[in-house]
Tab-separated table of C-alpha atoms in Angstrom:
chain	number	residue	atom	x	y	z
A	20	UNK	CA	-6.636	5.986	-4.131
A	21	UNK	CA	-2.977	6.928	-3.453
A	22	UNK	CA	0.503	5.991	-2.862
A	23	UNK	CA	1.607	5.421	0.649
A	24	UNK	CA	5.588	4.714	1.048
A	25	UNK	CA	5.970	2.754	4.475
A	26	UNK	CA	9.726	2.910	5.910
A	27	UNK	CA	10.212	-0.191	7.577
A	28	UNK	CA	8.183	-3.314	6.769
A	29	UNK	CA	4.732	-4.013	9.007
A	30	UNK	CA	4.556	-7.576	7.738
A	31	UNK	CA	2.257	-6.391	4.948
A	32	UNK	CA	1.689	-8.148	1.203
A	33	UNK	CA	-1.103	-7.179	-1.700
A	34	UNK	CA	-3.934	-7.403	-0.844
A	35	UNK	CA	-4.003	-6.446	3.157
A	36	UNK	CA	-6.125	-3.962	4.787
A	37	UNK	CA	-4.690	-1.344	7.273
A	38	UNK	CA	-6.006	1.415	9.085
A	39	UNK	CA	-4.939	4.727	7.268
A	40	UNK	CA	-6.052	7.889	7.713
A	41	UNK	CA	-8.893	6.961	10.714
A	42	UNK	CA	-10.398	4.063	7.358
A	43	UNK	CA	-9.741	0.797	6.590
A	44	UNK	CA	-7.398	0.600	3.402
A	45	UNK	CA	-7.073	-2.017	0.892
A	46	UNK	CA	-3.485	-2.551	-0.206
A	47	UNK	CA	-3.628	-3.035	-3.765
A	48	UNK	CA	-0.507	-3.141	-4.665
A	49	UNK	CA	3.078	-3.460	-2.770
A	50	UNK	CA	6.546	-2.727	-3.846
A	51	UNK	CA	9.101	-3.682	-2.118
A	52	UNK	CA	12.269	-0.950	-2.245
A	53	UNK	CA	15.877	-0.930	-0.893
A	54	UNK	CA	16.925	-4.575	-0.199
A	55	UNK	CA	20.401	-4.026	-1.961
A	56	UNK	CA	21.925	-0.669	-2.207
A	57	UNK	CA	18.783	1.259	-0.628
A	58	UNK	CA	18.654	2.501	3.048
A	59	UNK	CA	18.914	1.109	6.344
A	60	UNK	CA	15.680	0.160	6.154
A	61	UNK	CA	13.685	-1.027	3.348
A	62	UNK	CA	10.732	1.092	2.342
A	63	UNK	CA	7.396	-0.579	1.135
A	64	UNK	CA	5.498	1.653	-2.022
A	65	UNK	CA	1.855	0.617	-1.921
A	66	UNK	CA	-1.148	1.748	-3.681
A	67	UNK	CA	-4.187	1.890	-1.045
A	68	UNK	CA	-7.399	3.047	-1.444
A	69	UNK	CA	-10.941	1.498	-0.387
A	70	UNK	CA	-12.788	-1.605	-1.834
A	71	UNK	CA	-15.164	0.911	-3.469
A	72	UNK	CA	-11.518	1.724	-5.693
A	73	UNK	CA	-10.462	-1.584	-6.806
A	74	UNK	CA	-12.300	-1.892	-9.586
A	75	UNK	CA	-10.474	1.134	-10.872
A	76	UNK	CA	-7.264	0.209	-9.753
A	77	UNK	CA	-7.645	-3.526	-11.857
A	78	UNK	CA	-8.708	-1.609	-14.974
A	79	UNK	CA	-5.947	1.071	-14.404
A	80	UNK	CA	-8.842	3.573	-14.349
A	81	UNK	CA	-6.011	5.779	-12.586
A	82	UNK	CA	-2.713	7.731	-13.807
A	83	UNK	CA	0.199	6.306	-11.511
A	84	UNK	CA	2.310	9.829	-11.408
A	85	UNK	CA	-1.138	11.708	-10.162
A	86	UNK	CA	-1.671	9.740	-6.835
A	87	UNK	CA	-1.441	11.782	-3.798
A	88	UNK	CA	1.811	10.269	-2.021
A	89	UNK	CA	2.184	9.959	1.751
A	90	UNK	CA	5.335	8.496	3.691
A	91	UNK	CA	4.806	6.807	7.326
A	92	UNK	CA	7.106	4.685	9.697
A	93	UNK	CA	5.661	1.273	9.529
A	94	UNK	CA	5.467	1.141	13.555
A	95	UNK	CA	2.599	3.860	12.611
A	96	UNK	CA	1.232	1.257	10.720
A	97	UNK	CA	-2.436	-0.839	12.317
A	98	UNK	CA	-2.294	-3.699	10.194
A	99	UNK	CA	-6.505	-4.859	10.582
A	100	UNK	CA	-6.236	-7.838	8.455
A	101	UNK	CA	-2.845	-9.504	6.786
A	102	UNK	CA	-3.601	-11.029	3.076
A	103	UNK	CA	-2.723	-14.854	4.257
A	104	UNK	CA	-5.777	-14.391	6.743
A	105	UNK	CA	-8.039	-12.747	4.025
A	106	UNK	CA	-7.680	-16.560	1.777
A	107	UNK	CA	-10.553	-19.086	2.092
């Protein structure tokens, strides 16, 4: 699991899966940053990690400030799967 700040915004929401790091990614959590008084851009702070993880990230099985961050442009972003597509 870690923390990947996106600068821009892919068109992603909880719960998508992207292609980070050559693996698909489940994005468990997204926080959207910098709509009022932020920068150009807004920036998107998401926890990813694999399926395997989520268990750990619903119990909180995790301490926030220890995650390994990362920062990408969003156009580096392969969105695989947006969360409206993953509902039945």
């Amino acid at each position: 699991m870690k923390r990947l700040i996106i600068h821009g915004d892919p068109g992603i929401r909880k719960n998508a899966i992207i292609e980070y790091d050559d693996e698909e990614q489940v994005c468990f959590s997204v926080t959207r940053q910098g709509d009022w008084h932020g920068p150009d851009e807004p920036q998107l702070w998401c926890v990813i990690g694999t399926e395997a993880e989520r268990e750990d990230f619903e119990t909180r099985n995790y301490v926030p400030h220890w995650l390994d961050t990362e920062s990408i442009d969003a156009g580096a972003v392969e969105v695989v799967k947006h969360a409206d597509e993953l509902a039945v």
